[in-house]
Structure formats: C-alpha cells, structure tokens
Short mmCIF file of C-alpha atoms in Angstrom, two decimals:
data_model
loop_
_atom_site.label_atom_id
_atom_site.label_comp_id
_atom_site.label_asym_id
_atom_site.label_seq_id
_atom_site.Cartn_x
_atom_site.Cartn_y
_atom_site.Cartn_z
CA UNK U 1 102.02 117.34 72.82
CA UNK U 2 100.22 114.90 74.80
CA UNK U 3 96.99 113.31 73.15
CA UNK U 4 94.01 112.53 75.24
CA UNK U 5 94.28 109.11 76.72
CA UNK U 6 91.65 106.49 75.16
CA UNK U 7 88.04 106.73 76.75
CA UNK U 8 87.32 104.84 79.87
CA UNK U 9 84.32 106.19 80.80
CA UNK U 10 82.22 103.45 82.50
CA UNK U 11 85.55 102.20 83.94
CA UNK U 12 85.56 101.88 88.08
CA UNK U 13 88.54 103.50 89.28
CA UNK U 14 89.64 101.58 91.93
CA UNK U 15 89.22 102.52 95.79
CA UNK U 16 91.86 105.09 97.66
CA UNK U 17 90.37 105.63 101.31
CA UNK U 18 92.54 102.55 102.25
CA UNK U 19 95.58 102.60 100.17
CA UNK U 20 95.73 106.21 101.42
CA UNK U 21 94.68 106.23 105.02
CA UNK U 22 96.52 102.89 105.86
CA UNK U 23 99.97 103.76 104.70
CA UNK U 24 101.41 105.62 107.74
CA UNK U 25 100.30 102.90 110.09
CA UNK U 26 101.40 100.16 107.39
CA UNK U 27 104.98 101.44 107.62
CA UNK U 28 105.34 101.56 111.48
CA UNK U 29 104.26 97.45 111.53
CA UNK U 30 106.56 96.59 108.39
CA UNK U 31 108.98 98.92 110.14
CA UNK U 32 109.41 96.59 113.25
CA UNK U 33 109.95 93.39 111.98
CA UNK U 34 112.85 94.34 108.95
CA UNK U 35 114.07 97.96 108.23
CA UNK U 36 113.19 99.25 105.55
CA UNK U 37 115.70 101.72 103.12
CA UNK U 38 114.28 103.72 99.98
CA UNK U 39 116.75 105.34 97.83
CA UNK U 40 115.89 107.77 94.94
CA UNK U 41 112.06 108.94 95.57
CA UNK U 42 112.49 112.20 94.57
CA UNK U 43 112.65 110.15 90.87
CA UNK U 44 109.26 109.94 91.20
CA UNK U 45 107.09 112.38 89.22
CA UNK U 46 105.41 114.43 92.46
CA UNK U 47 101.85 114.52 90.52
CA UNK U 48 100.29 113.30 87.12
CA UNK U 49 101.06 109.77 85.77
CA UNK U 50 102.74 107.96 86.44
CA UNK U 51 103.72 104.10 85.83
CA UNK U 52 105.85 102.40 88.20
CA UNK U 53 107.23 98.87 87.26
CA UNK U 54 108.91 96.97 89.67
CA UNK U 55 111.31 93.28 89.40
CA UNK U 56 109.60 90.76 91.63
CA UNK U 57 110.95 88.80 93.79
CA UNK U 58 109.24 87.94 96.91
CA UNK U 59 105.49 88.00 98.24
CA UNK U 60 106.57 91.42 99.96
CA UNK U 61 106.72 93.25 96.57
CA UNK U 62 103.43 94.09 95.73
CA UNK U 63 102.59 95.75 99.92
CA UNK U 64 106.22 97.76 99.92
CA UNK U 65 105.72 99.39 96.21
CA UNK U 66 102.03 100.74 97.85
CA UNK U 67 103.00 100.87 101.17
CA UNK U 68 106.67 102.89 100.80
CA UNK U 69 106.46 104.75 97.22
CA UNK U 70 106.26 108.46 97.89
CA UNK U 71 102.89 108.43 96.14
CA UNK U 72 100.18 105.67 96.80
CA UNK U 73 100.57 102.86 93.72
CA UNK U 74 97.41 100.57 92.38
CA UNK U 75 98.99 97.51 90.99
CA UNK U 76 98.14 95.09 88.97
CA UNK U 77 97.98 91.76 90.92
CA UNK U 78 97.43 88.46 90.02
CA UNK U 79 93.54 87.72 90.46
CA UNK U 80 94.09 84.58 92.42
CA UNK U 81 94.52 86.46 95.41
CA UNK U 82 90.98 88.39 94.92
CA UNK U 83 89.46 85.84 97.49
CA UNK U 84 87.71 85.64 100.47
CA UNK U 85 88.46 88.52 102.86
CA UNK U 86 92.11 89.31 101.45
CA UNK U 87 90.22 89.95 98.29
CA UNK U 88 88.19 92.63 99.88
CA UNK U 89 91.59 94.23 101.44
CA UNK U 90 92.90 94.05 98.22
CA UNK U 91 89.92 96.09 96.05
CA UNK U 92 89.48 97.78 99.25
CA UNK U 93 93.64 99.31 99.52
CA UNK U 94 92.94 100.14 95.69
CA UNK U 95 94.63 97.15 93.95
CA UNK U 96 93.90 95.53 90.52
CA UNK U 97 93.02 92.19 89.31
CA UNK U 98 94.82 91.03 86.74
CA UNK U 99 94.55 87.70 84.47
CA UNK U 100 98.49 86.58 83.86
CA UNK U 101 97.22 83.45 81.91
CA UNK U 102 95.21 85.55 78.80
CA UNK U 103 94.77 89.12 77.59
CA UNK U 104 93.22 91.13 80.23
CA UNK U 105 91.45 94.34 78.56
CA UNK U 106 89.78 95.47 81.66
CA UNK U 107 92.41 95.23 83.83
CA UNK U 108 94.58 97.56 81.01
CA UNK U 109 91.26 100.09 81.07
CA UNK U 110 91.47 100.31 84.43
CA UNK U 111 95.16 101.18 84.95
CA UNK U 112 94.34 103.32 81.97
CA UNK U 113 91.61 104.91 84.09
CA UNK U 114 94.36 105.09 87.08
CA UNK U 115 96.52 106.92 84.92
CA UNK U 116 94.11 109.24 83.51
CA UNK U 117 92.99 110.06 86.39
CA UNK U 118 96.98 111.47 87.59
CA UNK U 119 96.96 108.74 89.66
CA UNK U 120 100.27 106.19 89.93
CA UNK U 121 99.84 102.44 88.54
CA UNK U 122 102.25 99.55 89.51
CA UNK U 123 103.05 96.74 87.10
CA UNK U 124 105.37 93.55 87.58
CA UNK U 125 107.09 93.14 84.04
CA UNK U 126 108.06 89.79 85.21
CA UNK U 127 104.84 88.84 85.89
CA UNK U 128 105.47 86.11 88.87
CA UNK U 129 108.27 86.03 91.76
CA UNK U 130 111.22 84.54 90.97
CA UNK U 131 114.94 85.51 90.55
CA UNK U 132 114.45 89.43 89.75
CA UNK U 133 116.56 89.79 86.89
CA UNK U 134 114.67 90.48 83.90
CA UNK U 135 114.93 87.04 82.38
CA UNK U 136 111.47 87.30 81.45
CA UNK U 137 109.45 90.66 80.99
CA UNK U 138 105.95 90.89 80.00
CA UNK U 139 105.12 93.69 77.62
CA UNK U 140 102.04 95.36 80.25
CA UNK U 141 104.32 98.32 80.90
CA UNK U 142 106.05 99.40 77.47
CA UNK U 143 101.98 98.77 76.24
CA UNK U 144 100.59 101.32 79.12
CA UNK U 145 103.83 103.34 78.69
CA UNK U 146 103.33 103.81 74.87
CA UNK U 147 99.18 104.37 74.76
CA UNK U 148 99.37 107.02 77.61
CA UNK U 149 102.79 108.50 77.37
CA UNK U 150 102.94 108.59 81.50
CA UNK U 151 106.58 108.75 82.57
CA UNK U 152 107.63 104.57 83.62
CA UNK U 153 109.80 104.75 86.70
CA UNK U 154 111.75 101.81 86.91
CA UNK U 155 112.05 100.07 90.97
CA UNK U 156 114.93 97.40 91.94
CA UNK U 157 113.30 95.38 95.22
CA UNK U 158 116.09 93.85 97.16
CA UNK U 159 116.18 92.03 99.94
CA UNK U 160 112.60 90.87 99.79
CA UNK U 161 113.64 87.01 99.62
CA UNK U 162 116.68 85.32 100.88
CA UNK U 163 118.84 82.69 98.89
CA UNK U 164 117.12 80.12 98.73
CA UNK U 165 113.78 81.22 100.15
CA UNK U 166 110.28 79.69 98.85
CA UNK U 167 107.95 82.40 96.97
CA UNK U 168 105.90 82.78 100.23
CA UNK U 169 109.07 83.52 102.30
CA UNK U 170 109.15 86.58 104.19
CA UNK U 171 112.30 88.97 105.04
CA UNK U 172 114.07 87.88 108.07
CA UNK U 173 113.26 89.97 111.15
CA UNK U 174 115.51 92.52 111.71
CA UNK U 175 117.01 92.23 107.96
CA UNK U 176 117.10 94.90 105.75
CA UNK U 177 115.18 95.80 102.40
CA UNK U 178 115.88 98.40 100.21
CA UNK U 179 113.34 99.81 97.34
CA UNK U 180 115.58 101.76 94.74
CA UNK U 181 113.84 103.74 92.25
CA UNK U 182 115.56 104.68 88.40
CA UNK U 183 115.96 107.47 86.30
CA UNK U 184 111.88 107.29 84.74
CA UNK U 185 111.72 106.44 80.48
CA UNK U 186 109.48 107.78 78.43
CA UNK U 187 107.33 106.42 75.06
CA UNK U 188 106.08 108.79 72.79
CA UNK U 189 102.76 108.65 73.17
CA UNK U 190 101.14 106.41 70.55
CA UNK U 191 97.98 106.53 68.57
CA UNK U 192 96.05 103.37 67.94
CA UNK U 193 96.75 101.31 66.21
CA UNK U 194 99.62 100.13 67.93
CA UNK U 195 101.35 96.68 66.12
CA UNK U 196 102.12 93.38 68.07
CA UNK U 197 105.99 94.08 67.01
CA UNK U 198 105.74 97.55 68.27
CA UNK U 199 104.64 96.98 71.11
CA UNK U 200 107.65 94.33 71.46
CA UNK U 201 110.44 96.18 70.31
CA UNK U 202 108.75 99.21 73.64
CA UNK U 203 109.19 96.19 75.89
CA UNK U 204 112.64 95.46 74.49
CA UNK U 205 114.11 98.93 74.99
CA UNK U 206 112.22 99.06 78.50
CA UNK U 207 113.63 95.86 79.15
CA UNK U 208 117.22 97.02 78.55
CA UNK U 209 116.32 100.34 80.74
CA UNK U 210 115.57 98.65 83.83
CA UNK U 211 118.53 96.10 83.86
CA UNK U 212 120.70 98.89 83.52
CA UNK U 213 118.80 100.66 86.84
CA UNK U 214 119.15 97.33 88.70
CA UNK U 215 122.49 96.89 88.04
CA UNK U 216 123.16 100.75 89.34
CA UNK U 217 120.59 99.56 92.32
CA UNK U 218 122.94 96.99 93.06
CA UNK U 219 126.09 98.64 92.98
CA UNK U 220 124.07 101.42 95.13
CA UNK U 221 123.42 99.16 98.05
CA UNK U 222 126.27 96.66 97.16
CA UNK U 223 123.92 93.72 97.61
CA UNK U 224 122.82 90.38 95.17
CA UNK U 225 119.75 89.74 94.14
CA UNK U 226 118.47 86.13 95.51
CA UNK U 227 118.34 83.66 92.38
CA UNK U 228 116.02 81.48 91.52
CA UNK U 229 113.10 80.21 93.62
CA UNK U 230 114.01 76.61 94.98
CA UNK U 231 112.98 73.90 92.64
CA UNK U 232 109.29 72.96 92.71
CA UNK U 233 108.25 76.51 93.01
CA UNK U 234 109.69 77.61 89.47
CA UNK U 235 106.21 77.73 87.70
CA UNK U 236 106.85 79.82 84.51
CA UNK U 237 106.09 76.77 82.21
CA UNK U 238 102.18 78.31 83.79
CA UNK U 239 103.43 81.52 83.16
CA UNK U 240 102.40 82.93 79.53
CA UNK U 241 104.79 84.02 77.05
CA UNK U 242 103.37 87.65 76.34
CA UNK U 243 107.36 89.23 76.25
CA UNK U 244 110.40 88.13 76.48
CA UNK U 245 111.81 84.93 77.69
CA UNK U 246 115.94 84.54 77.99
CA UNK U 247 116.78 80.86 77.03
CA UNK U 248 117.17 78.69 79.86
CA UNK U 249 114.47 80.88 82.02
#
C-alpha cells in the first residue's frame, strides 16, 4: 500500500497556465522546422505520478519532453538558465530550478510537491548533454522514485544532436526526432530513512533499466545515438559525482 508522500506543505508548486496552454501551439512551430515521431505514449501512466527521466543529449531535450509527452512534464533544469526573461518563461511554462553542483533539497520538495500533487516530473539522470548513453547517471530519479513510489517511465531522445554537433546545436531543418518512451519501473516505496548506499544500489538497477529501453529505442527506430560532444564542450570534470561515472566518461 502506498504511504503518504513526505509533507511539503509551504512548498510552491510550480506554474501550469503556460506549460498547459502553450503546448498545442508549441508543437505546430517545432513541427515545421524538424518532424517530430513519438513512439510508446500510451506507456505513460494517463493520471497520478508520475516520474519521467529522460537521456540528454541536445539543448532540445528539456522543450520536447514538456512540449510532446502525452501529459505536461515540470523538469528539473539546471538553474543557470533561470535568467533574465527566459527565466520567467521557464517558472512561467512550470519548470524547476535545479543546483547540479550541490544537494538541492528544495528543488527535490518541489518535484515532491509535483508528484504529490498527480502531477508528472521530468529528471535528466545524466545531468548535462552529452553522448546519451548512460555513462554517467545521477541518483535524482531512483531517490524521487524510491521516497514516493510514482511509476519512473524511462524516455530515449534521438535525433536531438547530430555527430558532431556543439551542446547548443539544434536539429537540422527538416530532420527527424523521435521521443521513445519504456516499459515504466517501479521502487517500493521507502520510508525515511533512506541510506546513501540504498539510494545507490535504486540508481544502479534504474540505471541498468533504461539502457536496456534505449537499446530497444534504438533498434525501434534503427538509428545511433550522436557520441560525445566535440572537445572543449565535454564539461563533466564541472559536473558532480552524485551517481555513477563509467571509467573513461
């Protein structure tokens, strides 16, 4: 039986009148510069929780898992891009701030809150663009996924970079991406308090879980994923090590 989730009362949910209004006319721009294929929605749990943790690989990501999912996602995202007026989109089309460089507690209450609320929250194990492949995975997800219980649905972006694109590129007009979403995994839900090596062993299994979707995504759509960013733009020495890290990542 499901346990309540923790208290996050005083917690800000974050906005919807954007993320939800804007969608329909989102697609129709996105749709005329690349086309755009999503396999597998009906994966998706129709209502309640839901986490939804995507590879990232290009600057696209974060717009097409809100922008295309059959439900509306808030996802965390990196809190250098809360500035000026794209910050204000961002809060405003129901996003989250997140801190990749130290423990973020309020940016865990409020996908908490998200998923408490039956709403859908969208997390980047990898933490930062790069290759796509799973080489390094933050723990965020398996830690949401084991305190709530929420279903995580696993999504393989491809096509969102070319070979040998910088981490700003954009999809070549007229090219094709295609958002495939996994068979969802499940945590028991678990009471505090919840171990450092638990919570590592989660993100191990998850970790395992979602290379075995992409590699079905892959054979789905018989594409490759990019590789690595060109070289300059590889900045995981900045990135923390909060997961797992594959030798020569």
């Amino acid at each position: 039986m499901a346990r309540p989730l923790p208290d996050t009362d005083g917690v800000e949910l974050p906005r919807t009148l954007m993320l939800h209004g804007l969608r329909p006319l989102a697609r129709f721009l996105i749709r005329r510069r690349f086309h755009v294929r999503v396999h597998n929605a009906d994966l998706v749990p129709a209502s309640g929780p839901v986490i939804v943790a995507s590879n990232h690989v290009g600057v696209v990501d974060g717009p097409l898992l809100a922008i295309f999912g059959p439900r509306p996602v808030h996802a965390l995202t990196k809190v250098e891009m809360f500035e000026g007026k794209l910050g204000g989109f961002l809060r405003g089309a129901g996003q989250i701030p997140l801190n990749r460089f130290a423990a973020d507690p309020s940016a865990m209450k409020a996908c908490l809150a998200v998923l408490r609320d039956g709403r859908a929250a969208g997390v980047f194990p990898e933490g930062t663009r790069g290759p796509g492949d799973f080489r390094r995975f933050h723990a965020g997800a398996a830690y949401l996924g084991l305190v709530s219980g929420a279903p995580i649905v696993p999504v393989s972006m491809i096509g969102t970079r070319e070979p040998g694109a910088g981490s700003n590129a954009l999809p070549p007009r007229r090219s094709t991406v295609d958002i495939v979403y996994g068979q969802p995994y499940r945590f028991e839900q678990t009471p505090w308090p919840r171990t450092r090596e638990q919570v590592r062993h989660s993100a191990l299994l998850l970790r395992e879980h979602m290379i075995a979707r992409l590699d079905e995504a892959l054979a789905l759509t018989g594409r490759q994923l990019p590789g690595p960013l060109p070289v300059g733009q590889q900045n995981i020495d900045d990135d923390p090590h909060t997961g797992v890290v594959e030798q020569g990542a």
